[in-house]
PDB file of C-alpha atoms in Angstrom:
ATOM      1  CA  MET A 139     146.832 116.767  78.304  1.00 49.00           C
ATOM      2  CA  SER A 140     148.760 113.706  76.916  1.00 48.00           C
ATOM      3  CA  ARG A 141     146.932 110.455  75.946  1.00 43.00           C
ATOM      4  CA  ARG A 142     149.210 108.808  78.726  1.00 44.00           C
ATOM      5  CA  MET A 143     148.319 111.137  81.539  1.00 43.00           C
ATOM      6  CA  LEU A 144     144.682 110.712  80.866  1.00 39.00           C
ATOM      7  CA  THR A 145     145.121 106.845  80.764  1.00 41.00           C
ATOM      8  CA  THR A 146     147.125 107.090  84.094  1.00 41.00           C
ATOM      9  CA  GLY A 147     144.365 109.309  85.622  1.00 42.00           C
ATOM     10  CA  ALA A 148     141.582 107.042  84.366  1.00 38.00           C
ATOM     11  CA  ALA A 149     143.488 103.808  85.784  1.00 38.00           C
ATOM     12  CA  ALA A 150     143.836 105.699  89.241  1.00 38.00           C
ATOM     13  CA  ALA A 151     140.355 106.580  89.415  1.00 38.00           C
ATOM     14  CA  LEU A 152     139.308 102.969  88.458  1.00 34.00           C
ATOM     15  CA  ALA A 153     141.575 101.737  91.185  1.00 38.00           C
ATOM     16  CA  GLY A 154     140.194 104.027  93.758  1.00 39.00           C
ATOM     17  CA  ALA A 155     136.711 103.284  92.882  1.00 36.00           C
ATOM     18  CA  LEU A 156     137.384  99.307  93.121  1.00 33.00           C
ATOM     19  CA  ALA A 157     139.305  99.929  96.431  1.00 35.00           C
ATOM     20  CA  THR A 158     136.147 101.800  97.687  1.00 33.00           C
ATOM     21  CA  VAL A 159     133.847  98.927  96.413  1.00 33.00           C
ATOM     22  CA  THR A 160     136.105  96.293  98.181  1.00 32.00           C
ATOM     23  CA  VAL A 161     136.273  98.032 101.349  1.00 34.00           C
ATOM     24  CA  LEU A 162     132.233  98.568 101.349  1.00 36.00           C
ATOM     25  CA  SER A 163     131.509  95.057 100.317  1.00 37.00           C
ATOM     26  CA  GLY A 164     134.050  93.661 102.807  1.00 40.00           C
ATOM     27  CA  THR A 165     131.393  94.762 105.444  1.00 47.00           C
ATOM     28  CA  ALA A 166     128.529  93.049 103.772  1.00 50.00           C
ATOM     29  CA  ARG A 167     130.458  89.699 104.072  1.00 55.00           C
ATOM     30  CA  ALA A 168     127.713  86.859 104.195  1.00 61.00           C
ATOM     31  CA  VAL A 169     129.085  83.728 106.131  1.00 67.00           C
ATOM     32  CA  PRO A 170     128.063  80.163 104.483  1.00 77.00           C
ATOM     33  CA  PRO A 171     125.272  78.216 106.465  1.00 88.00           C
ATOM     34  CA  GLU A 172     126.265  75.885 108.991  1.00 91.00           C
ATOM     35  CA  SER A 173     124.175  72.805 110.264  1.00 94.00           C
ATOM     36  CA  ARG A 174     124.586  71.128 113.557  1.00 93.00           C
ATOM     37  CA  GLU A 175     122.431  68.320 115.138  1.00 94.00           C
ATOM     38  CA  ILE A 176     120.881  69.045 118.530  1.00 94.00           C
ATOM     39  CA  THR A 177     119.135  66.699 120.960  1.00 93.00           C
ATOM     40  CA  VAL A 178     116.053  68.224 122.658  1.00 94.00           C
ATOM     41  CA  ASN A 179     113.400  67.120 125.186  1.00 94.00           C
ATOM     42  CA  CYS A 180     110.274  69.057 124.564  1.00 94.00           C
ATOM     43  CA  LEU A 181     107.097  69.299 126.867  1.00 94.00           C
ATOM     44  CA  GLU A 182     103.816  71.328 126.734  1.00 94.00           C
ATOM     45  CA  LEU A 183     103.836  73.312 129.945  1.00 97.00           C
ATOM     46  CA  ASN A 184     100.363  74.063 130.234  1.00 95.00           C
ATOM     47  CA  TYR A 185      99.019  70.567 130.019  1.00 92.00           C
ATOM     48  CA  GLY A 186     102.380  68.456 130.759  1.00 92.00           C
ATOM     49  CA  VAL A 187     101.943  66.710 127.424  1.00 90.00           C
ATOM     50  CA  THR A 188     105.335  65.154 126.038  1.00 89.00           C
ATOM     51  CA  TRP A 189     106.022  66.725 122.795  1.00 81.00           C
ATOM     52  CA  PHE A 190     109.327  65.383 121.768  1.00 79.00           C
ATOM     53  CA  TRP A 191     111.673  63.528 123.952  1.00 82.00           C
ATOM     54  CA  ASN A 192     115.499  62.452 123.321  1.00 83.00           C
ATOM     55  CA  GLY A 193     114.772  63.646 119.770  1.00 86.00           C
ATOM     56  CA  ASN A 194     117.241  64.893 117.466  1.00 88.00           C
ATOM     57  CA  ALA A 195     116.829  68.106 115.179  1.00 92.00           C
ATOM     58  CA  THR A 196     118.966  70.042 112.984  1.00 93.00           C
ATOM     59  CA  MET A 197     119.757  73.906 113.435  1.00 94.00           C
ATOM     60  CA  THR A 198     121.047  75.811 110.551  1.00 95.00           C
ATOM     61  CA  SER A 199     122.512  79.138 110.472  1.00 95.00           C
ATOM     62  CA  SER A 200     122.371  81.633 107.857  1.00 94.00           C
ATOM     63  CA  ASP A 201     123.940  85.154 107.265  1.00 93.00           C
ATOM     64  CA  PRO A 202     122.571  87.638 104.727  1.00 89.00           C
ATOM     65  CA  GLY A 203     125.525  89.928 105.311  1.00 87.00           C
ATOM     66  CA  THR A 204     125.545  93.534 106.554  1.00 86.00           C
ATOM     67  CA  PRO A 205     123.241  95.218 107.599  1.00 90.00           C
ATOM     68  CA  GLY A 206     120.993  92.130 107.943  1.00 92.00           C
ATOM     69  CA  LYS A 207     120.757  90.007 111.162  1.00 95.00           C
ATOM     70  CA  GLN A 208     122.079  86.522 111.349  1.00 95.00           C
ATOM     71  CA  ARG A 209     119.375  83.968 111.419  1.00 96.00           C
ATOM     72  CA  LEU A 210     118.930  80.343 112.779  1.00 97.00           C
ATOM     73  CA  LYS A 211     116.386  77.663 111.890  1.00 96.00           C
ATOM     74  CA  VAL A 212     115.313  74.388 113.619  1.00 95.00           C
ATOM     75  CA  ARG A 213     113.997  71.451 111.720  1.00 93.00           C
ATOM     76  CA  PHE A 214     112.647  68.545 113.967  1.00 89.00           C
ATOM     77  CA  TYR A 215     112.607  65.198 112.281  1.00 83.00           C
ATOM     78  CA  GLY A 216     109.256  63.685 111.541  1.00 75.00           C
ATOM     79  CA  THR A 217     105.856  65.518 110.998  1.00 71.00           C
ATOM     80  CA  ASN A 218     103.330  67.127 113.472  1.00 73.00           C
ATOM     81  CA  PRO A 219     100.004  65.122 113.833  1.00 71.00           C
ATOM     82  CA  VAL A 220      98.345  68.566 113.687  1.00 74.00           C
ATOM     83  CA  TYR A 221      98.295  70.949 110.641  1.00 79.00           C
ATOM     84  CA  ILE A 222      99.887  74.145 111.803  1.00 83.00           C
ATOM     85  CA  PRO A 223      99.136  77.429 109.950  1.00 89.00           C
ATOM     86  CA  MET A 224     101.935  79.263 108.422  1.00 92.00           C
ATOM     87  CA  ASN A 225     103.779  81.969 110.798  1.00 95.00           C
ATOM     88  CA  THR A 226     101.601  81.350 113.875  1.00 93.00           C
ATOM     89  CA  ILE A 227     104.279  80.012 116.182  1.00 94.00           C
ATOM     90  CA  THR A 228     106.634  82.260 118.021  1.00 97.00           C
ATOM     91  CA  THR A 229     109.780  80.448 118.553  1.00 97.00           C
ATOM     92  CA  THR A 230     112.880  81.311 120.592  1.00 98.00           C
ATOM     93  CA  ILE A 231     116.283  79.596 120.367  1.00 97.00           C
ATOM     94  CA  ARG A 232     118.723  80.460 123.338  1.00 96.00           C
ATOM     95  CA  MET A 233     122.512  80.642 121.972  1.00 95.00           C
ATOM     96  CA  THR A 234     125.313  81.302 124.347  1.00 92.00           C
ATOM     97  CA  GLN A 235     129.217  81.887 123.959  1.00 85.00           C
ATOM     98  CA  GLY A 236     131.031  79.226 125.923  1.00 61.00           C
ATOM     99  CA  GLY A 237     128.062  77.060 126.843  1.00 51.00           C
ATOM    100  CA  TRP A 238     126.677  77.693 130.123  1.00 52.00           C
ATOM    101  CA  ALA A 239     128.964  80.538 131.030  1.00 55.00           C
ATOM    102  CA  SER A 240     127.553  83.540 129.240  1.00 69.00           C
ATOM    103  CA  PRO A 241     124.120  84.975 129.336  1.00 82.00           C
ATOM    104  CA  PRO A 242     121.876  83.718 126.481  1.00 88.00           C
ATOM    105  CA  LEU A 243     121.375  85.452 123.132  1.00 93.00           C
ATOM    106  CA  GLU A 244     117.865  84.793 122.021  1.00 96.00           C
ATOM    107  CA  PHE A 245     116.931  84.279 118.243  1.00 97.00           C
ATOM    108  CA  THR A 246     113.283  84.751 118.028  1.00 97.00           C
ATOM    109  CA  GLY A 247     110.446  85.143 115.688  1.00 97.00           C
ATOM    110  CA  LYS A 248     107.078  84.072 114.220  1.00 96.00           C
ATOM    111  CA  VAL A 249     108.173  82.044 111.094  1.00 95.00           C
ATOM    112  CA  ASN A 250     106.884  78.337 110.761  1.00 93.00           C
ATOM    113  CA  ALA A 251     106.225  76.194 107.682  1.00 88.00           C
ATOM    114  CA  PRO A 252     102.575  75.550 107.258  1.00 86.00           C
ATOM    115  CA  GLY A 253     101.214  71.949 107.674  1.00 76.00           C
ATOM    116  CA  PRO A 254     102.609  69.069 109.292  1.00 75.00           C
ATOM    117  CA  ASP A 255     106.350  70.193 108.843  1.00 78.00           C
ATOM    118  CA  GLN A 256     108.356  70.967 111.808  1.00 88.00           C
ATOM    119  CA  VAL A 257     110.341  73.774 110.598  1.00 92.00           C
ATOM    120  CA  PHE A 258     110.807  77.018 112.805  1.00 94.00           C
ATOM    121  CA  GLY A 259     112.680  80.039 111.364  1.00 95.00           C
ATOM    122  CA  PRO A 260     114.832  81.467 109.936  1.00 96.00           C
ATOM    123  CA  LEU A 261     114.562  83.481 113.228  1.00 97.00           C
ATOM    124  CA  PRO A 262     116.631  86.623 113.486  1.00 96.00           C
ATOM    125  CA  ALA A 263     119.202  87.579 116.032  1.00 96.00           C
ATOM    126  CA  PRO A 264     118.258  90.459 118.332  1.00 94.00           C
ATOM    127  CA  SER A 265     121.104  92.616 116.622  1.00 93.00           C
ATOM    128  CA  ARG A 266     123.961  92.021 113.945  1.00 94.00           C
ATOM    129  CA  LEU A 267     126.562  90.220 115.629  1.00 91.00           C
ATOM    130  CA  PRO A 268     130.275  91.032 115.329  1.00 90.00           C
ATOM    131  CA  ALA A 269     132.092  89.001 112.761  1.00 89.00           C
ATOM    132  CA  GLY A 270     133.621  85.677 114.227  1.00 88.00           C
ATOM    133  CA  THR A 271     131.099  85.551 116.921  1.00 90.00           C
ATOM    134  CA  SER A 272     130.728  81.834 118.066  1.00 91.00           C
ATOM    135  CA  LEU A 273     127.515  80.571 119.438  1.00 93.00           C
ATOM    136  CA  MET A 274     126.243  77.206 120.646  1.00 93.00           C
ATOM    137  CA  LEU A 275     122.589  76.069 121.682  1.00 94.00           C
ATOM    138  CA  THR A 276     122.459  77.076 125.393  1.00 93.00           C
ATOM    139  CA  ALA A 277     122.715  73.710 127.174  1.00 91.00           C
ATOM    140  CA  THR A 278     119.941  72.656 129.427  1.00 94.00           C
ATOM    141  CA  ALA A 279     119.177  69.267 130.983  1.00 94.00           C
ATOM    142  CA  GLY A 280     116.214  67.777 132.830  1.00 94.00           C
ATOM    143  CA  THR A 281     112.383  68.360 132.510  1.00 95.00           C
ATOM    144  CA  PRO A 282     111.528  71.451 130.491  1.00 97.00           C
ATOM    145  CA  THR A 283     110.112  74.393 132.674  1.00 97.00           C
ATOM    146  CA  ALA A 284     109.061  77.843 132.276  1.00 97.00           C
ATOM    147  CA  THR A 285     112.871  78.906 133.154  1.00 96.00           C
ATOM    148  CA  ASN A 286     114.777  75.896 132.213  1.00 97.00           C
ATOM    149  CA  TRP A 287     114.644  75.713 128.556  1.00 97.00           C
ATOM    150  CA  SER A 288     116.947  76.278 125.357  1.00 96.00           C
ATOM    151  CA  LEU A 289     114.162  76.290 122.721  1.00 96.00           C
ATOM    152  CA  ARG A 290     110.378  77.640 123.296  1.00 97.00           C
ATOM    153  CA  MET A 291     107.394  77.792 121.080  1.00 95.00           C
ATOM    154  CA  LEU A 292     104.262  79.762 122.030  1.00 96.00           C
ATOM    155  CA  THR A 293     100.989  79.334 119.819  1.00 93.00           C
ATOM    156  CA  THR A 294      97.323  79.005 119.988  1.00 91.00           C
ATOM    157  CA  LEU A 295      95.893  76.065 118.107  1.00 84.00           C
ATOM    158  CA  GLY A 296      92.070  75.626 117.925  1.00 85.00           C
ATOM    159  CA  GLY A 297      91.651  78.255 120.688  1.00 91.00           C
ATOM    160  CA  VAL A 298      93.944  76.549 123.027  1.00 91.00           C
ATOM    161  CA  ALA A 299      97.219  78.339 124.178  1.00 94.00           C
ATOM    162  CA  GLN A 300     100.398  76.108 123.763  1.00 93.00           C
ATOM    163  CA  ASP A 301     103.703  76.615 125.520  1.00 96.00           C
ATOM    164  CA  ILE A 302     106.282  74.198 124.564  1.00 95.00           C
ATOM    165  CA  ALA A 303     109.664  74.333 126.112  1.00 97.00           C
ATOM    166  CA  CYS A 304     112.459  72.139 125.442  1.00 96.00           C
ATOM    167  CA  THR A 305     115.708  71.449 127.148  1.00 97.00           C
ATOM    168  CA  GLY A 306     118.589  70.366 125.006  1.00 95.00           C
ATOM    169  CA  TYR A 307     122.170  70.684 123.905  1.00 93.00           C
ATOM    170  CA  GLN A 308     124.409  70.505 120.949  1.00 91.00           C
ATOM    171  CA  PRO A 309     126.146  67.218 121.206  1.00 85.00           C
ATOM    172  CA  ASN A 310     128.591  67.262 118.206  1.00 73.00           C
ATOM    173  CA  GLY A 311     130.442  69.483 116.188  1.00 72.00           C
ATOM    174  CA  PRO A 312     131.728  72.967 116.922  1.00 86.00           C
ATOM    175  CA  ALA A 313     129.742  76.084 117.834  1.00 90.00           C
ATOM    176  CA  PHE A 314     128.233  78.154 114.882  1.00 90.00           C
ATOM    177  CA  THR A 315     130.581  81.044 113.867  1.00 90.00           C
ATOM    178  CA  PHE A 316     128.880  84.347 112.446  1.00 87.00           C
TER     179      PHE A 316
END
């Protein structure tokens, strides 16, 4: 076998291997994080205590790439007056395609920062979303209830069950694209 044939064969094999890696890594595409401001009204449903009203928060997306699930995190401005133990609050964020029109997709999990910080997540999507999926916070208005909410947090603090529901919307900016 000539040296030229060996080199050509090696180059073809290398090109094939690179093409395979490129195709496989194309499915592992991670989307850069996006942040959007949201406005919320939050009410503790068991006791009727206002928790946050006409407040601003930031919602940030992340995508670890395939096969991981896309994630969302919410950060409320300010601190909580009570210490919250780490990972003790089950948080759910409702997102929809087309605002009010489609059924909500819920990002949920028990991930929160310890202490007075009000950071919830990153919370995983229920499954891996198809590339290019656009979602916005499910828009809700008025007083939060057990069925009227965009963001909900459930926990027990000091032996007392807390059920905090928030109505809200995404006032500015485009949808999140995953």
